[in-house]
Tab-separated table of C-alpha atoms and ligand atoms in Angstrom:
chain	number	residue	atom	x	y	z
A	1	MET	CA	-45.746	-17.878	-8.930
A	2	ASP	CA	-45.561	-21.145	-7.021
A	3	PHE	CA	-42.099	-22.241	-4.228
A	4	GLU	CA	-44.324	-25.338	-3.983
A	5	PRO	CA	-40.832	-28.061	-4.373
A	6	GLY	CA	-42.551	-30.673	-6.896
A	7	ALA	CA	-41.955	-34.193	-6.510
A	8	GLU	CA	-38.867	-34.816	-7.937
A	9	ILE	CA	-37.534	-32.681	-5.897
A	10	THR	CA	-39.602	-33.368	-2.823
A	11	ALA	CA	-38.080	-36.635	-2.957
A	12	LEU	CA	-34.141	-35.606	-3.985
A	13	LEU	CA	-34.805	-33.248	-0.206
A	14	GLU	CA	-35.312	-36.459	1.380
A	15	ARG	CA	-33.023	-38.389	0.090
A	16	VAL	CA	-30.702	-35.327	0.987
A	17	ARG	CA	-31.551	-34.462	4.033
A	18	ALA	CA	-31.193	-38.425	4.905
A	19	PHE	CA	-27.471	-38.261	3.551
A	20	GLN	CA	-27.141	-35.606	5.607
A	21	ASP	CA	-28.296	-37.384	9.166
A	22	GLN	CA	-26.684	-40.519	8.304
A	23	HIS	CA	-23.362	-39.911	7.227
A	24	ILE	CA	-22.327	-35.747	7.459
A	25	TYR	CA	-24.488	-34.222	11.407
A	26	PRO	CA	-22.636	-37.266	13.380
A	27	ASN	CA	-19.656	-37.014	11.753
A	28	GLU	CA	-18.659	-33.496	11.300
A	29	ARG	CA	-16.836	-32.313	14.324
A	30	GLU	CA	-14.316	-35.120	12.840
A	31	LEU	CA	-15.136	-34.511	8.943
A	32	LEU	CA	-13.544	-30.861	9.447
A	33	ALA	CA	-10.566	-32.118	11.861
A	34	SER	CA	-9.892	-34.472	8.707
A	35	LEU	CA	-10.286	-31.347	6.520
A	36	ASP	CA	-7.832	-28.801	8.207
A	37	ARG	CA	-5.034	-31.900	8.556
A	38	GLU	CA	-4.943	-33.749	5.772
A	39	VAL	CA	-5.876	-31.090	2.357
A	40	LYS	CA	-2.845	-30.122	1.013
A	41	GLN	CA	-0.623	-29.482	-2.187
A	42	GLY	CA	-2.164	-33.053	-4.855
A	43	VAL	CA	-4.425	-33.952	-1.814
A	44	PRO	CA	-7.715	-32.195	-2.371
A	45	TYR	CA	-10.003	-34.708	-0.287
A	46	PRO	CA	-9.107	-36.606	3.755
A	47	ALA	CA	-9.555	-39.662	2.700
A	48	ASP	CA	-12.874	-39.829	5.632
A	49	LEU	CA	-14.898	-37.178	3.134
A	50	ILE	CA	-13.647	-39.079	0.091
A	51	GLU	CA	-15.603	-41.646	1.202
A	52	ILE	CA	-18.384	-40.425	1.351
A	53	ARG	CA	-17.838	-38.481	-1.682
A	54	GLN	CA	-18.098	-41.486	-3.441
A	55	LYS	CA	-21.297	-42.763	-1.786
A	56	ALA	CA	-22.546	-39.121	-1.833
A	57	LYS	CA	-21.862	-39.931	-5.764
A	58	ASP	CA	-23.315	-43.858	-6.172
A	59	GLU	CA	-26.730	-42.338	-4.847
A	60	GLY	CA	-26.804	-39.831	-7.752
A	61	LEU	CA	-26.621	-36.700	-4.979
A	62	TRP	CA	-23.947	-35.180	-7.400
A	63	ASN	CA	-23.565	-32.242	-9.358
A	64	LEU	CA	-27.056	-31.345	-8.502
A	65	PHE	CA	-25.505	-27.755	-9.199
A	66	LEU	CA	-25.764	-28.230	-12.938
A	67	PRO	CA	-28.193	-26.595	-14.696
A	68	ASP	CA	-27.164	-28.166	-17.644
A	69	GLU	CA	-28.970	-31.535	-18.536
A	70	GLU	CA	-25.971	-33.119	-20.629
A	71	PHE	CA	-23.443	-33.074	-17.142
A	72	GLY	CA	-26.284	-32.920	-14.381
A	73	PRO	CA	-29.266	-33.072	-13.190
A	74	GLY	CA	-30.320	-29.824	-14.867
A	75	LEU	CA	-31.834	-28.730	-12.202
A	76	SER	CA	-34.109	-25.108	-12.318
A	77	ASN	CA	-32.152	-22.416	-9.738
A	78	LEU	CA	-35.243	-22.451	-7.565
A	79	SER	CA	-35.174	-26.241	-7.235
A	80	TYR	CA	-31.575	-25.898	-6.809
A	81	ALA	CA	-32.140	-23.073	-4.049
A	82	MET	CA	-34.325	-25.974	-1.985
A	83	LEU	CA	-31.573	-28.325	-2.003
A	84	CYS	CA	-28.929	-25.769	-1.209
A	85	GLU	CA	-30.481	-24.266	1.754
A	86	GLU	CA	-30.315	-28.271	3.030
A	87	MET	CA	-26.569	-28.754	2.136
A	88	GLY	CA	-26.019	-25.038	4.441
A	89	ARG	CA	-27.173	-26.613	7.717
A	90	SER	CA	-23.279	-28.192	7.427
A	91	PRO	CA	-21.943	-25.367	5.606
A	92	ALA	CA	-18.497	-26.070	5.195
A	93	ILE	CA	-19.038	-29.924	4.601
A	94	ALA	CA	-22.557	-31.263	3.307
A	95	PRO	CA	-21.851	-28.793	-0.126
A	96	MET	CA	-18.044	-30.925	-0.560
A	97	ALA	CA	-19.564	-34.388	0.319
A	98	PHE	CA	-21.698	-33.608	-3.337
A	99	ASN	CA	-19.834	-32.252	-5.092
A	100	CYS	CA	-21.511	-29.308	-4.646
A	101	ALA	CA	-19.249	-26.220	-3.112
A	102	ALA	CA	-18.180	-23.497	-4.454
A	103	PRO	CA	-16.034	-22.219	-6.053
A	104	ASP	CA	-15.424	-25.224	-8.026
A	105	THR	CA	-18.983	-25.401	-8.680
A	106	GLY	CA	-19.093	-21.323	-10.127
A	107	ASN	CA	-15.493	-22.555	-12.205
A	108	THR	CA	-17.199	-26.168	-13.187
A	109	GLU	CA	-20.351	-23.907	-14.997
A	110	ILE	CA	-17.798	-21.188	-16.751
A	111	VAL	CA	-15.293	-24.407	-18.181
A	112	ILE	CA	-18.503	-26.389	-19.689
A	113	GLU	CA	-20.391	-23.592	-20.899
A	114	HIS	CA	-17.103	-21.247	-22.114
A	115	GLY	CA	-13.976	-23.815	-22.563
A	116	THR	CA	-13.233	-25.762	-25.713
A	117	ASP	CA	-13.324	-29.371	-25.713
A	118	GLU	CA	-9.804	-29.239	-24.444
A	119	GLN	CA	-10.569	-27.388	-21.817
A	120	LYS	CA	-13.979	-29.275	-20.750
A	121	GLU	CA	-11.698	-32.568	-21.330
A	122	LYS	CA	-8.797	-31.473	-18.946
A	123	TRP	CA	-10.401	-30.036	-16.432
A	124	GLY	CA	-14.121	-29.501	-16.742
A	125	LEU	CA	-14.629	-33.490	-16.320
A	126	PRO	CA	-11.930	-33.647	-13.285
A	127	LEU	CA	-14.061	-31.101	-11.642
A	128	LEU	CA	-17.096	-32.991	-12.297
A	129	GLU	CA	-15.558	-36.236	-11.370
A	130	GLY	CA	-15.178	-34.910	-8.417
A	131	GLU	CA	-10.698	-35.627	-8.825
A	132	ILE	CA	-9.543	-31.984	-8.531
A	133	ARG	CA	-10.346	-28.656	-6.754
A	134	SER	CA	-10.241	-25.433	-8.478
A	135	CYS	CA	-9.879	-21.921	-7.482
A	136	PHE	CA	-10.793	-18.300	-8.512
A	137	SER	CA	-8.164	-15.592	-8.410
A	138	MET	CA	-9.280	-12.204	-9.097
A	139	THR	CA	-9.114	-10.566	-5.879
A	140	GLU	CA	-5.728	-8.519	-5.250
A	141	PRO	CA	-4.108	-7.071	-1.704
A	142	ALA	CA	-3.498	-3.721	-3.212
A	143	THR	CA	-6.827	-2.980	-5.790
A	144	SER	CA	-10.148	-2.741	-4.489
A	145	GLY	CA	-12.464	-5.447	-5.018
A	146	SER	CA	-15.325	-3.580	-4.976
A	147	ASP	CA	-14.607	-2.592	-8.228
A	148	PRO	CA	-12.254	-5.201	-10.505
A	149	THR	CA	-12.013	-2.528	-13.252
A	150	ASN	CA	-8.836	-2.218	-10.651
A	151	LEU	CA	-7.160	-5.350	-10.834
A	152	ALA	CA	-3.265	-4.610	-12.275
A	153	ALA	CA	-2.629	-8.231	-13.058
A	154	THR	CA	-1.245	-9.035	-16.257
A	155	ALA	CA	-1.316	-11.476	-19.226
A	156	GLU	CA	1.037	-10.961	-22.215
A	157	LEU	CA	1.583	-13.368	-25.277
A	158	ASP	CA	5.015	-13.891	-25.396
A	159	GLY	CA	4.483	-16.519	-28.694
A	160	ASP	CA	1.902	-19.344	-28.019
A	161	GLU	CA	2.221	-18.464	-24.246
A	162	TRP	CA	0.362	-15.966	-21.945
A	163	VAL	CA	2.908	-14.721	-19.340
A	164	ILE	CA	1.147	-13.285	-16.083
A	165	ASN	CA	2.487	-11.342	-13.497
A	166	GLY	CA	-0.023	-10.389	-10.142
A	167	HIS	CA	0.126	-10.939	-6.239
A	168	LYS	CA	-3.986	-12.583	-5.746
A	169	TRP	CA	-5.172	-13.275	-2.151
A	170	TYR	CA	-8.328	-14.595	-0.933
A	171	THR	CA	-8.114	-17.454	-3.284
A	172	SER	CA	-10.390	-20.240	-2.244
A	173	GLY	CA	-9.528	-23.216	-2.211
A	174	ALA	CA	-6.171	-22.753	-3.232
A	175	VAL	CA	-4.077	-25.398	-0.514
A	176	GLY	CA	-5.129	-28.520	-2.658
A	177	ALA	CA	-6.760	-27.148	-6.441
A	178	SER	CA	-5.083	-28.403	-8.891
A	179	LEU	CA	-6.658	-25.846	-10.899
A	180	ALA	CA	-6.347	-21.420	-10.282
A	181	ILE	CA	-9.174	-19.605	-12.827
A	182	ALA	CA	-6.613	-16.640	-12.831
A	183	MET	CA	-9.051	-12.960	-13.724
A	184	VAL	CA	-6.142	-10.607	-15.630
A	185	ILE	CA	-5.816	-7.367	-17.926
A	186	THR	CA	-5.176	-8.549	-21.665
A	187	GLU	CA	-6.244	-5.461	-22.894
A	188	PRO	CA	-5.028	-2.700	-20.871
A	189	GLU	CA	-6.180	-0.311	-23.951
A	190	GLY	CA	-10.167	-1.472	-23.778
A	191	ASN	CA	-12.997	-0.644	-21.875
A	192	PRO	CA	-12.694	-0.767	-18.041
A	193	TYR	CA	-15.219	-3.990	-18.650
A	194	ALA	CA	-13.439	-5.360	-21.254
A	195	ARG	CA	-9.700	-5.075	-19.935
A	196	ALA	CA	-10.022	-8.998	-18.007
A	197	SER	CA	-9.577	-12.287	-19.385
A	198	MET	CA	-10.025	-15.087	-17.652
A	199	ILE	CA	-6.416	-17.987	-18.329
A	200	LEU	CA	-6.555	-20.960	-17.093
A	201	VAL	CA	-3.430	-22.405	-14.261
A	202	PRO	CA	-2.416	-25.360	-13.833
A	203	THR	CA	-1.170	-25.071	-9.571
A	204	ASP	CA	1.601	-26.653	-11.068
A	205	ALA	CA	2.706	-24.476	-13.671
A	206	PRO	CA	6.186	-22.090	-13.837
A	207	GLY	CA	5.893	-19.490	-12.123
A	208	TYR	CA	2.553	-19.849	-9.781
A	209	GLU	CA	3.244	-19.766	-5.901
A	210	MET	CA	0.701	-20.446	-3.701
A	211	VAL	CA	2.579	-18.214	-0.783
A	212	ARG	CA	0.772	-18.760	2.467
A	213	PRO	CA	-3.696	-19.566	3.767
A	214	LEU	CA	-4.159	-16.404	4.723
A	215	SER	CA	-5.299	-16.897	8.728
A	216	VAL	CA	-9.222	-16.057	8.658
A	217	MET	CA	-10.292	-14.970	12.062
A	218	GLY	CA	-8.056	-17.621	13.621
A	219	HIS	CA	-8.287	-20.788	11.007
A	220	THR	CA	-5.030	-21.347	8.760
A	221	ALA	CA	-5.287	-24.826	7.820
A	222	GLY	CA	-7.992	-26.807	5.185
A	223	PRO	CA	-8.862	-25.898	1.559
A	224	GLY	CA	-7.783	-22.259	2.804
A	225	HIS	CA	-8.014	-19.030	1.415
A	226	CYS	CA	-5.024	-18.328	-0.275
A	227	GLU	CA	-2.402	-15.467	-0.948
A	228	ILE	CA	-1.000	-16.186	-4.236
A	229	LYS	CA	1.846	-14.402	-7.010
A	230	TYR	CA	2.047	-14.911	-10.343
A	231	THR	CA	5.625	-14.527	-11.429
A	232	ASP	CA	6.432	-14.629	-15.271
A	233	CYS	CA	4.210	-17.288	-14.366
A	234	ARG	CA	3.432	-19.663	-18.330
A	235	VAL	CA	0.688	-21.333	-19.872
A	236	PRO	CA	-0.133	-22.080	-22.855
A	237	GLU	CA	-2.321	-19.822	-25.290
A	238	SER	CA	-5.066	-22.417	-25.907
A	239	ASN	CA	-6.372	-21.395	-21.821
A	240	LEU	CA	-7.349	-18.508	-22.106
A	241	LEU	CA	-11.308	-19.128	-21.151
A	242	GLY	CA	-13.368	-17.748	-23.978
A	243	PRO	CA	-12.690	-15.206	-25.893
A	244	ARG	CA	-9.764	-11.589	-25.157
A	245	GLY	CA	-11.412	-8.930	-22.892
A	246	ALA	CA	-14.672	-11.292	-21.655
A	247	GLY	CA	-13.684	-11.862	-18.452
A	248	PHE	CA	-16.245	-10.063	-16.631
A	249	LEU	CA	-18.327	-10.728	-18.743
A	250	ILE	CA	-17.742	-14.835	-17.921
A	251	ALA	CA	-17.507	-13.803	-13.948
A	252	GLN	CA	-21.420	-12.697	-14.152
A	253	ASP	CA	-22.956	-15.855	-15.468
A	254	ARG	CA	-20.647	-17.323	-12.550
A	255	LEU	CA	-22.021	-14.906	-9.691
A	256	GLY	CA	-26.242	-14.743	-10.436
A	257	PRO	CA	-26.469	-18.471	-9.502
A	258	GLY	CA	-23.524	-18.559	-7.373
A	259	ARG	CA	-24.898	-15.717	-4.736
A	260	ILE	CA	-28.651	-17.669	-4.709
A	261	HIS	CA	-26.947	-20.929	-3.872
A	262	HIS	CA	-24.384	-18.737	-0.798
A	263	CYS	CA	-27.793	-17.266	-0.166
A	264	MET	CA	-30.072	-20.492	0.083
A	265	ARG	CA	-26.574	-21.919	2.190
A	266	ALA	CA	-26.774	-19.851	4.640
A	267	ILE	CA	-30.519	-19.479	5.224
A	268	GLY	CA	-30.113	-23.737	5.941
A	269	THR	CA	-26.922	-22.442	8.345
A	270	ALA	CA	-29.708	-20.045	10.629
A	271	GLU	CA	-32.880	-22.656	9.943
A	272	ARG	CA	-30.033	-24.756	11.857
A	273	ALA	CA	-28.840	-22.131	14.161
A	274	LEU	CA	-32.260	-21.517	15.041
A	275	GLU	CA	-33.356	-25.213	15.928
A	276	MET	CA	-30.447	-25.511	18.156
A	277	MET	CA	-31.439	-22.101	20.021
A	278	CYS	CA	-34.932	-23.255	20.683
A	279	VAL	CA	-34.028	-26.882	22.222
A	280	TYR	CA	-31.526	-25.163	24.385
A	281	ALA	CA	-33.977	-22.388	25.629
A	282	ALA	CA	-36.168	-24.588	26.357
A	283	LYS	CA	-33.973	-27.143	28.528
A	284	ARG	CA	-31.320	-24.174	30.266
A	285	GLU	CA	-32.873	-22.528	33.472
A	286	ALA	CA	-31.820	-19.512	34.976
A	287	PHE	CA	-33.678	-17.225	37.145
A	288	GLY	CA	-36.722	-20.262	38.318
A	289	GLY	CA	-37.610	-21.569	34.647
A	290	PRO	CA	-36.580	-22.127	31.244
A	291	LEU	CA	-34.722	-19.766	29.277
A	292	SER	CA	-37.441	-20.091	26.453
A	293	GLU	CA	-39.927	-18.282	28.596
A	294	LYS	CA	-38.253	-15.421	29.256
A	295	GLN	CA	-39.591	-12.513	27.390
A	296	PHE	CA	-35.687	-11.178	25.868
A	297	VAL	CA	-34.878	-14.614	24.197
A	298	GLN	CA	-38.600	-15.170	23.363
A	299	ASP	CA	-37.670	-12.216	21.340
A	300	PHE	CA	-34.510	-13.753	19.475
A	301	ILE	CA	-36.693	-17.137	18.144
A	302	ALA	CA	-39.629	-14.657	16.842
A	303	LYS	CA	-36.970	-12.671	15.421
A	304	SER	CA	-35.170	-15.243	14.041
A	305	ARG	CA	-38.454	-17.101	12.439
A	306	MET	CA	-39.281	-14.398	11.011
A	307	GLU	CA	-36.137	-12.797	9.124
A	308	ILE	CA	-35.397	-16.427	7.936
A	309	ASP	CA	-38.769	-17.029	6.442
A	310	GLN	CA	-38.346	-13.017	4.764
A	311	ALA	CA	-35.053	-14.242	3.385
A	312	ARG	CA	-36.192	-17.491	2.256
A	313	LEU	CA	-39.112	-16.427	0.672
A	314	LEU	CA	-37.361	-13.265	-1.456
A	315	THR	CA	-34.210	-15.936	-2.819
A	316	LEU	CA	-36.202	-17.756	-3.765
A	317	HIS	CA	-38.784	-15.410	-5.419
A	318	ALA	CA	-35.127	-14.670	-6.620
A	319	ALA	CA	-34.209	-17.847	-8.540
A	320	TRP	CA	-37.383	-17.813	-9.513
A	321	LYS	CA	-37.291	-14.955	-11.830
A	322	MET	CA	-33.763	-16.160	-13.372
A	323	ASP	CA	-35.379	-19.031	-14.084
A	324	THR	CA	-38.827	-17.208	-15.556
A	325	VAL	CA	-37.119	-13.710	-17.188
A	326	GLY	CA	-33.309	-14.578	-17.087
A	327	LYS	CA	-30.440	-13.811	-15.097
A	328	ARG	CA	-30.340	-10.179	-16.327
A	329	ALA	CA	-33.775	-9.103	-15.526
A	330	ALA	CA	-33.601	-10.546	-12.026
A	331	ARG	CA	-30.598	-8.283	-11.059
A	332	GLN	CA	-31.575	-6.390	-8.628
A	333	GLU	CA	-33.215	-9.499	-6.615
A	334	ILE	CA	-30.392	-11.234	-6.328
A	335	SER	CA	-28.150	-8.166	-5.125
A	336	MET	CA	-31.136	-7.636	-2.642
A	337	ILE	CA	-31.253	-11.044	-1.367
A	338	LYS	CA	-27.225	-11.232	-0.704
A	339	VAL	CA	-27.701	-8.195	1.015
A	340	VAL	CA	-30.612	-9.909	3.401
A	341	ALA	CA	-29.448	-13.060	3.337
A	342	ALA	CA	-25.628	-12.245	4.606
A	343	ASN	CA	-26.967	-9.972	6.875
A	344	MET	CA	-30.051	-11.940	8.004
A	345	VAL	CA	-27.829	-14.947	8.724
A	346	MET	CA	-25.109	-13.260	11.073
A	347	ASP	CA	-27.720	-11.675	13.287
A	348	VAL	CA	-29.368	-15.367	13.936
A	349	LEU	CA	-26.058	-17.115	14.509
A	350	ASP	CA	-25.573	-14.309	17.047
A	351	ARG	CA	-28.990	-15.130	18.811
A	352	ALA	CA	-27.742	-18.758	19.113
A	353	ILE	CA	-24.679	-17.650	20.350
A	354	GLN	CA	-25.853	-15.626	22.697
A	355	VAL	CA	-28.633	-17.846	24.091
A	356	HIS	CA	-25.943	-20.680	24.519
A	357	GLY	CA	-23.993	-18.902	26.741
A	358	SER	CA	-19.877	-19.677	26.759
A	359	LEU	CA	-20.930	-22.946	25.241
A	360	GLY	CA	-21.805	-20.821	22.033
A	361	MET	CA	-18.381	-19.947	21.344
A	362	THR	CA	-16.599	-23.203	21.679
A	363	ASP	CA	-16.179	-25.373	19.254
A	364	ASP	CA	-18.123	-28.071	20.787
A	365	THR	CA	-21.823	-27.457	19.439
A	366	PRO	CA	-20.915	-25.623	14.972
A	367	LEU	CA	-22.140	-21.881	16.001
A	368	ALA	CA	-19.091	-20.642	16.279
A	369	MET	CA	-17.680	-22.522	12.562
A	370	MET	CA	-21.035	-21.755	11.491
A	371	TRP	CA	-19.812	-18.447	11.828
A	372	ARG	CA	-17.048	-18.471	10.664
A	373	PHE	CA	-17.974	-20.055	7.934
A	374	SER	CA	-20.646	-17.228	7.514
A	375	ARG	CA	-19.205	-14.067	8.349
A	376	MET	CA	-17.293	-13.729	4.860
A	377	LEU	CA	-20.947	-13.704	3.084
A	378	ARG	CA	-21.625	-9.826	3.787
A	379	LEU	CA	-18.014	-9.308	1.755
A	380	ALA	CA	-17.320	-11.954	-0.692
A	381	ASP	CA	-19.274	-11.217	-4.365
A	382	GLY	CA	-19.519	-8.527	-3.367
A	383	PRO	CA	-19.817	-6.370	-0.098
A	384	ASP	CA	-23.097	-5.430	1.097
A	385	GLU	CA	-22.650	-1.828	0.365
A	386	VAL	CA	-21.970	-2.038	-2.778
A	387	HIS	CA	-25.112	-4.372	-3.921
A	388	LYS	CA	-26.399	-1.564	-1.976
A	389	MET	CA	-25.767	1.289	-4.037
A	390	VAL	CA	-26.432	-0.533	-6.880
A	391	ILE	CA	-30.167	-1.477	-6.099
A	392	ALA	CA	-30.636	2.269	-4.912
A	393	ARG	CA	-29.440	3.248	-8.389
A	394	ARG	CA	-31.717	0.569	-10.272
A	395	GLU	CA	-34.623	1.779	-8.090
A	396	VAL	CA	-33.900	5.837	-8.281
A	397	GLY	CA	-33.807	5.137	-12.235
A	398	ARG	CA	-37.372	2.721	-11.993
A	399	GLN	CA	-38.686	4.738	-9.996
A	400	LEU	CA	-37.224	8.820	-12.485
A	401	LYS	CA	-38.942	6.393	-15.534
A	402	LYS	CA	-42.635	5.937	-13.428
A	403	ALA	CA	-42.535	9.607	-12.747
A	404	GLU	CA	-41.865	10.986	-16.310
A	405	ALA	CA	-44.501	8.782	-17.596
A	406	ALA	CA	-47.115	9.579	-15.276
A	407	ALA	CA	-45.755	13.333	-16.485
A	408	SER	CA	-45.994	12.930	-19.827
O	1	FAD	C1	-13.514	-15.903	3.333
O	1	FAD	C2	-13.374	-15.082	2.223
O	1	FAD	C3	-13.757	-16.056	0.630
O	1	FAD	C4	-12.954	-15.032	-0.821
O	1	FAD	N1	-13.034	-15.669	-1.497
O	1	FAD	C5	-12.548	-15.076	-2.779
O	1	FAD	C6	-12.170	-16.095	-3.660
O	1	FAD	O1	-11.852	-17.580	-3.847
O	1	FAD	N2	-11.741	-15.395	-5.266
O	1	FAD	C7	-11.545	-14.244	-5.008
O	1	FAD	O2	-11.059	-13.609	-6.465
O	1	FAD	N3	-11.808	-13.260	-3.440
O	1	FAD	C8	-12.650	-13.730	-3.018
O	1	FAD	N4	-12.590	-13.245	-1.755
O	1	FAD	C9	-12.435	-11.076	-1.507
O	1	FAD	C10	-13.847	-11.004	-1.591
O	1	FAD	O3	-14.426	-11.142	-2.789
O	1	FAD	C11	-13.353	-9.933	-1.641
O	1	FAD	O4	-13.190	-9.373	-0.163
O	1	FAD	C12	-14.538	-8.666	-1.987
O	1	FAD	O5	-15.172	-8.400	-3.128
O	1	FAD	C13	-14.189	-6.973	-1.383
O	1	FAD	O6	-12.846	-6.656	-2.158
O	1	FAD	P1	-11.678	-5.788	-1.088
O	1	FAD	O7	-11.385	-6.662	0.052
O	1	FAD	O8	-10.476	-5.217	-2.146
O	1	FAD	O9	-12.558	-4.662	-0.311
O	1	FAD	P2	-12.699	-3.296	-0.611
O	1	FAD	O10	-12.519	-3.325	-2.207
O	1	FAD	O11	-11.598	-2.766	-0.447
O	1	FAD	O12	-13.765	-2.377	0.383
O	1	FAD	C14	-13.275	-2.307	1.818
O	1	FAD	C15	-14.626	-1.558	1.541
O	1	FAD	O13	-15.010	-0.818	1.195
O	1	FAD	C16	-16.343	-0.653	1.552
O	1	FAD	N5	-16.699	-0.368	0.150
O	1	FAD	C17	-16.558	-0.635	-0.786
O	1	FAD	N6	-17.807	-0.064	-2.088
O	1	FAD	C18	-17.953	1.325	-1.080
O	1	FAD	C19	-19.520	1.877	-2.046
O	1	FAD	N7	-19.609	1.982	-2.943
O	1	FAD	N8	-19.411	2.398	-1.401
O	1	FAD	C20	-19.485	2.480	0.503
O	1	FAD	N9	-18.413	1.671	0.622
O	1	FAD	C21	-18.411	0.973	-0.253
O	1	FAD	C22	-17.470	-2.231	1.695
O	1	FAD	O14	-17.641	-2.104	2.527
O	1	FAD	C23	-16.084	-2.753	1.158
O	1	FAD	O15	-16.310	-3.904	2.303
O	1	FAD	C24	-13.446	-13.992	-0.478
O	1	FAD	C25	-12.909	-12.720	0.927
O	1	FAD	C26	-13.235	-13.361	1.813
O	1	FAD	C27	-13.832	-12.878	3.771
């Protein structure tokens, strides 16, 4: 396998890097504050970010995530993963600047891939143009998100309308979203993996209620992670995405690439934290010399360097496997990187904060924001423990097969 980016991706990486240097890092704190201040129902992005997004669009740095050549640049998972690392250096802003932020990326992909012409026109194109935002509404406070076969929210057909009832939470980005994709049970008698469907719900539909943005580690503002109630919420029958009962199948499409993107962004976040740790440690003096000469700190730095590089190689390998043998065959690798990258970034951030002393806990550096932003990764898109459970199951199965083959 060859992880050399190649001329096209090297050029794109340089452009993304230069764009971030010019427009994002110098304005990062103000952009974060604008997001918190301005995003509300009907306002998906703050004015200063809209300006930066327009520049990115004008420069062709737009929708880079789309593997579909009709609508995006058609990059492989491996190539796009490298761009994600760059964007992950400013995880709360840069992906939005390039119209490459979750959950819009996954939502756009499934609308483009599984939507009817009408759905693509109504929701897919405005998402691609960056005119609207969307959210994905699956997790429920009353049932285990780790095992979504337990989902309780339902939708029933009444004439030519779906009537949705359910209580969701952690619907990220719902504050400024025009579209929610709700995962609900439509086939209660079906097998557990064929009971759920996805339904497109405009956030002004009757019966859709954004109850509150949850307080996530003290933060409630911005696009938000929201509690949503669907109470006799009515949408046209034609808002079903894909076939009835295909919710889990479509979710799988969304999750594989989504996890690689999350992991590579986490690697970019960790890389920036390590850079900050090294520079600060070299300048800050205590007990007769710079922190960078203390063995405890050298241990932090060396471990971080090794762990980031290990995680990057494992993630690029997973992306390469998806590109060469497909999403299904790469499932084990995708689960592995999800655990490795999500834990690695927290370890590196924690060390970077420690080296910065009390400065690391303030919002005067991006470390605290990156810590808050990254902690979710050990839970969202499958908690560590669930990924480890399936990694172990597959590994036992593989080893048993090998042992049986050797014995026969
Ligand atoms: C910031 C953030 C953003 C999110 N955004 C979205 C979103 O946009 N849309 C959405 O639908 N959801 C979203 N989620 C929800 C996320 O996907 C769920 O939290 C996740 O799936 C876990 O579900 P749960 O919270 O119900 O935990 P539970 O399923 O109740 O699990 C609780 C804990 O039990 C343990 N556990 C579970 N299974 C096992 C096992 N087999 N063995 C051992 N231990 C186990 C794990 O430690 C797990 O963390 C988000 C979450 C966060 C924190």
